[in-house]
Structure formats: C-alpha cells, structure tokens
Tab-separated table of C-alpha atoms in Angstrom:
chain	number	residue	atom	x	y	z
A	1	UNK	CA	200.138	144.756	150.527
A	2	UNK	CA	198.156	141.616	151.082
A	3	UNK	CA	195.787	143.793	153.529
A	4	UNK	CA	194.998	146.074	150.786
A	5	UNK	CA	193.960	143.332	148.190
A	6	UNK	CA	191.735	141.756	150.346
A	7	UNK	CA	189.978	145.292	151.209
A	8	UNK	CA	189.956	146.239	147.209
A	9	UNK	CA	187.899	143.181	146.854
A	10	UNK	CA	185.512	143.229	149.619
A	11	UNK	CA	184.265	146.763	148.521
A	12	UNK	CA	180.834	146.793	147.383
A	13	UNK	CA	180.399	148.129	143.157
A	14	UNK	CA	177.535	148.553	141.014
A	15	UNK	CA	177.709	146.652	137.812
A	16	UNK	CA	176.747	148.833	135.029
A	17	UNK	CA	176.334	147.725	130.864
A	18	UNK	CA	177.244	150.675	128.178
A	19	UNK	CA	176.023	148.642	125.505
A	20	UNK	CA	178.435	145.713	125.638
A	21	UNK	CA	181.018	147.837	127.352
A	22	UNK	CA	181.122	146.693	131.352
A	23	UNK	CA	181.331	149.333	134.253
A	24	UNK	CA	181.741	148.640	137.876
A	25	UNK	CA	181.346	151.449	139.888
A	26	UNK	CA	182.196	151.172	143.541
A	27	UNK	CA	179.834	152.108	145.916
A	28	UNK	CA	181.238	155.069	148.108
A	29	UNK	CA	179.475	156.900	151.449
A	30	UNK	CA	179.048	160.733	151.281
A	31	UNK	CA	179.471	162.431	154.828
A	32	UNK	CA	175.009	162.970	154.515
A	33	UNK	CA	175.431	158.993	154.976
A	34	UNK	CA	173.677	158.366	151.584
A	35	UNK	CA	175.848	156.130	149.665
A	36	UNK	CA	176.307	157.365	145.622
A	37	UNK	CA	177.381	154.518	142.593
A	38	UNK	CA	180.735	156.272	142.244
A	39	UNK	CA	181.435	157.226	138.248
A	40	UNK	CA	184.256	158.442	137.232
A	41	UNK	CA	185.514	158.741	133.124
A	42	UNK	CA	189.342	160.320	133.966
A	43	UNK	CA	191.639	158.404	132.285
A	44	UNK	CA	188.914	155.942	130.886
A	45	UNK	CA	189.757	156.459	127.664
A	46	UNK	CA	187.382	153.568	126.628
A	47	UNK	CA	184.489	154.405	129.033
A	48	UNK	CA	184.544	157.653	127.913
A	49	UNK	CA	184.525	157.043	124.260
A	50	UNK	CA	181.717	154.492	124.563
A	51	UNK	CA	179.594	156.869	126.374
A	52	UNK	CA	180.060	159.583	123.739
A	53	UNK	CA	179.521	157.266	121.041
A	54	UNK	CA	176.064	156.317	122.658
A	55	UNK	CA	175.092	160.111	123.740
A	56	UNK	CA	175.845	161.760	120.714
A	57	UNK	CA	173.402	159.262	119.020
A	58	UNK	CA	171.086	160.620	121.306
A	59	UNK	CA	171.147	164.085	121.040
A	60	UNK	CA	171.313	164.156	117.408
A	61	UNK	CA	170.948	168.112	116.279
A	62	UNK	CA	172.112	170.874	118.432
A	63	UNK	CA	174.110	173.746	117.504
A	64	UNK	CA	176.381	174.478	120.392
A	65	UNK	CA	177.995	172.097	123.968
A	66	UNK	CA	178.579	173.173	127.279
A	67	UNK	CA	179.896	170.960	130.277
A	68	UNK	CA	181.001	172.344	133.442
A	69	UNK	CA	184.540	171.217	134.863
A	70	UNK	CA	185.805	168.605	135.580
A	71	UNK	CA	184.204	165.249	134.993
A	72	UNK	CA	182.239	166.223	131.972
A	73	UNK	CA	185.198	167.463	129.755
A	74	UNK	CA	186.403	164.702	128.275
A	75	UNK	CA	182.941	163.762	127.874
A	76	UNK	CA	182.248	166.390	125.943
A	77	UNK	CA	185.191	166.371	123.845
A	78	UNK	CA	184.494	163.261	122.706
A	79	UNK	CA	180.411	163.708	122.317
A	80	UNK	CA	181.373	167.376	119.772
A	81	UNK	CA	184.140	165.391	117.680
A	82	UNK	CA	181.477	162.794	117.246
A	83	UNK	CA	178.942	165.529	115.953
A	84	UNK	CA	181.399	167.218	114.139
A	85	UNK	CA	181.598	169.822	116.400
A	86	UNK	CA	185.293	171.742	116.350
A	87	UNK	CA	184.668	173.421	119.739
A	88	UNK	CA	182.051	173.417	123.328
A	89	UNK	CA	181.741	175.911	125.967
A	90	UNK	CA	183.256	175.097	129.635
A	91	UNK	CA	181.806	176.348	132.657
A	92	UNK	CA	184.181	176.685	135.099
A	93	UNK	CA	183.767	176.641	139.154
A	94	UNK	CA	186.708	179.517	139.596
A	95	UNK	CA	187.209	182.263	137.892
A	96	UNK	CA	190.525	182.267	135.534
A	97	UNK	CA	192.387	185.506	134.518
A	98	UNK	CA	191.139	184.881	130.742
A	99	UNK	CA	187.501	185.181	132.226
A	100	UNK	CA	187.498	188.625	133.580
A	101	UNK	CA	184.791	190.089	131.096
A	102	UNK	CA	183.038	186.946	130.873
A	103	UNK	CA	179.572	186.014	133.161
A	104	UNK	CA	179.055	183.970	136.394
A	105	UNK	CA	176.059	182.765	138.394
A	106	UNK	CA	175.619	180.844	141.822
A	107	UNK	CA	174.586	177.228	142.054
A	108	UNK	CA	172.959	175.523	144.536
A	109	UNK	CA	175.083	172.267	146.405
A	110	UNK	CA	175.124	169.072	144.649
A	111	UNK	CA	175.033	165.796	146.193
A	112	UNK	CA	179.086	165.673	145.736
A	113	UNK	CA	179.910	168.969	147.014
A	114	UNK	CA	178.036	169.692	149.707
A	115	UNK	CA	178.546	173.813	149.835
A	116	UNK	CA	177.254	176.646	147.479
A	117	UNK	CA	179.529	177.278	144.346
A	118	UNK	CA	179.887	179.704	141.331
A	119	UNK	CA	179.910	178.747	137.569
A	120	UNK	CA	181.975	181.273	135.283
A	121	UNK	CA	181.805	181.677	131.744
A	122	UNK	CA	184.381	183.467	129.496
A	123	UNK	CA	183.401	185.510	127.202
A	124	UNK	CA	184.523	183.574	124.063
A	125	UNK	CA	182.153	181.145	125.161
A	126	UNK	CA	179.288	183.360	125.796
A	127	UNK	CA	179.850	184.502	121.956
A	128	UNK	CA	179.921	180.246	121.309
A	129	UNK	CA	176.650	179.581	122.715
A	130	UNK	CA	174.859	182.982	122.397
A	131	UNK	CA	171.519	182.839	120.130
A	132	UNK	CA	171.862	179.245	119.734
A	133	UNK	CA	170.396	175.631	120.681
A	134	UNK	CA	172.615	174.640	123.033
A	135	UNK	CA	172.724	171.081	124.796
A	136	UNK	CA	173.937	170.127	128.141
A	137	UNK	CA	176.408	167.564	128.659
A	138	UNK	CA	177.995	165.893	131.545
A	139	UNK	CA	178.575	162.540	133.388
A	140	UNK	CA	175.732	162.336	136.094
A	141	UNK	CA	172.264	164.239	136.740
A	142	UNK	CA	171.594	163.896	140.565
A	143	UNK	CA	169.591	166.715	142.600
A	144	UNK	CA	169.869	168.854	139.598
A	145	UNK	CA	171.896	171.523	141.422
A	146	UNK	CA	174.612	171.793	138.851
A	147	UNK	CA	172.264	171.143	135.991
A	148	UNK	CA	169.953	174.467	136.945
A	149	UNK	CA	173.368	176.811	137.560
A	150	UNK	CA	174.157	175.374	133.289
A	151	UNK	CA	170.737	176.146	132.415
A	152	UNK	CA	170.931	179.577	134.195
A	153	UNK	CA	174.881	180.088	132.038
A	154	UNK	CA	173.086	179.523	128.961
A	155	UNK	CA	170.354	182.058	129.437
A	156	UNK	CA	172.013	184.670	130.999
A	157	UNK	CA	174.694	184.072	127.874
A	158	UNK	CA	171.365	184.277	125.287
A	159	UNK	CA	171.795	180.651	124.643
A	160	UNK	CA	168.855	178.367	124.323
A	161	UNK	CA	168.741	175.306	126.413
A	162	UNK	CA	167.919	172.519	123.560
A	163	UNK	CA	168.713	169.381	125.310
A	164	UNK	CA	170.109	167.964	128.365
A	165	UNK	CA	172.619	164.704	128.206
A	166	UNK	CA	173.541	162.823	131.209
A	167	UNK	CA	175.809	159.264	130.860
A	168	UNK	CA	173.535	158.632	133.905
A	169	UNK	CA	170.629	159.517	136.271
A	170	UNK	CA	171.008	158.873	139.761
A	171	UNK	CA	168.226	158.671	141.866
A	172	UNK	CA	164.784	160.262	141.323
A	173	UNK	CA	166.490	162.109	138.096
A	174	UNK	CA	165.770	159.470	136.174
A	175	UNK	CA	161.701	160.324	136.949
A	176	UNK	CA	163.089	163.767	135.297
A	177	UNK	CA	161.247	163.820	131.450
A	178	UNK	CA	163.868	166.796	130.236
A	179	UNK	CA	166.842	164.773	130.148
A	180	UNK	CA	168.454	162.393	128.129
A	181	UNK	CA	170.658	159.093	129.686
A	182	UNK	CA	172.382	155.978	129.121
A	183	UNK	CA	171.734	154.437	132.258
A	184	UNK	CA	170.634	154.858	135.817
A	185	UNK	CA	172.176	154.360	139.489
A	186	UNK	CA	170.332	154.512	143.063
A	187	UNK	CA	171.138	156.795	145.670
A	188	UNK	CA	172.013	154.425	148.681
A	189	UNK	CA	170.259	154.811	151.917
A	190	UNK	CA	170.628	152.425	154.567
C-alpha cells in the first residue's frame, strides 16, 4: 500500500482554476506518445456543477442541447437545468434498440479514441433539435473530430448549429474562434 502512495504522488497534474473552484488534472500518455491534461467530471458532482454554472452563463440563448456520450452528459444536464431547459439531445456512439428509425453519421478519430466511430441519433431527438438553434456541449474540444460528427447530427437532423461550449480547449482549439470555453490545457509532447 505504501508503494502505491508514493506513486499517486509522484504523478505529474495540471492545476486548473474554475473560478475559485480548484482542478488538478493528472497528466496521462496516449499510445501516439503525446501526453493529454486528463479531465474527467464522473462523479464530480461539484466540478461538474461549477462548470455548468460558468458555461451556461456563456451561452446565454439557444433553443435546443446536444452532447454526445459519455463525458458530456452530466455536463449537459446540469448546463439545460441551469437554462431552464427540461430536456437535451444525446448522441450516442452505438446504436440502441430505441434508435432504430433514428439517424447516424461517421466521425473521424479523436485524440482519445484513436479509431473511426459512429454517432446515432434517435428519432425523438431529431424531432428535439430539428428547425432549431441548437448548441453544442461537452467537456473538451481537441482535434475537433467529435465536434464535426455533432455538427454533421445537427444538420442532417435540420438543426442549426448556434453555438459550441467546451469546459476546455486543448491544444491549438483554443486558436478555434467558433467555440466557447472556460479554460485551456496543452497537448504534451516531449
């Protein structure tokens, strides 16, 4: 146990501020051998709520949410109950048995995954988003992969993309003048 303790603390993080509220991330090597500010909001109930706080402030006026699964749900939960919103479309990367008549379309890798991947949509929340100003939401904006295959959801649902919120940029997406962020990180290369 005492081997473990001493590794926890020698790991390198990146110390982040959410407006008062503290975040150290820990610094983590992909298998590209970049190293990524790891950020994760399950089961931060305080992180999370913070960040939601902050980026609903900053999108203001939209009239429909979309994430895509997993890290950006509770995200967005939080962001729509803070704009009054009572529901917000999820993109999922499998297709469910309630999504059978809804739409799909392929996404490039992201930094994280590393392989080509589908985003499916049912068809309640095509009829959510469809005809209106729909913005983005999730926890991190990297190569943009995963941002382009929501973008490409909305419009093939007849959505219209509004805004795009990020809890962070990583990288050279924070050079990126369409989106909207709390904070940035660096992508790590030794």
């Amino acid at each position: 146990m005492k081997n473990q303790t001493n590794e926890c603390a020698k790991q390198e993080v990146y110390e982040l501020d959410f407006d008062g509220l503290k975040a150290s991330l820990p610094i983590l090597p992909l298998p590209s051998g970049v190293k990524i500010c790891f950020f994760n909001l399950h089961g931060n109930v305080l992180l999370t709520e913070k960040c939601a706080e902050l980026l609903a402030k900053k999108i203001g006026e939209c009239e429909a949410l979309i994430t895509a699964e997993s890290k950006g749900l509770q995200l967005t939960h939080c962001v729509a109950r803070n704009l009054g919103m009572p529901l917000y479309a999820v993109a999922r990367k499998s297709k469910k048995l309630y999504m059978q008549d809804g739409i799909d379309v392929p996404i490039a890798s992201s930094i994280t995954t590393g392989k080509e991947q589908r985003l499916y949509l049912s068809r309640h929340d095509v009829e959510l988003i469809k005809g209106k100003k729909v913005c983005i939401v999730d926890d991190v904006v990297s190569t943009g992969a995963s941002l382009a295959g929501l973008e490409a959801l909305v419009e093939k649902a007849g959505g219209v993309v509004y805004k795009k919120a990020f809890v962070l940029a990583e990288g050279e997406a924070a050079n990126r003048p369409d989106v909207i962020y709390l904070n940035t990180i660096p992508v790590i290369t030794d």
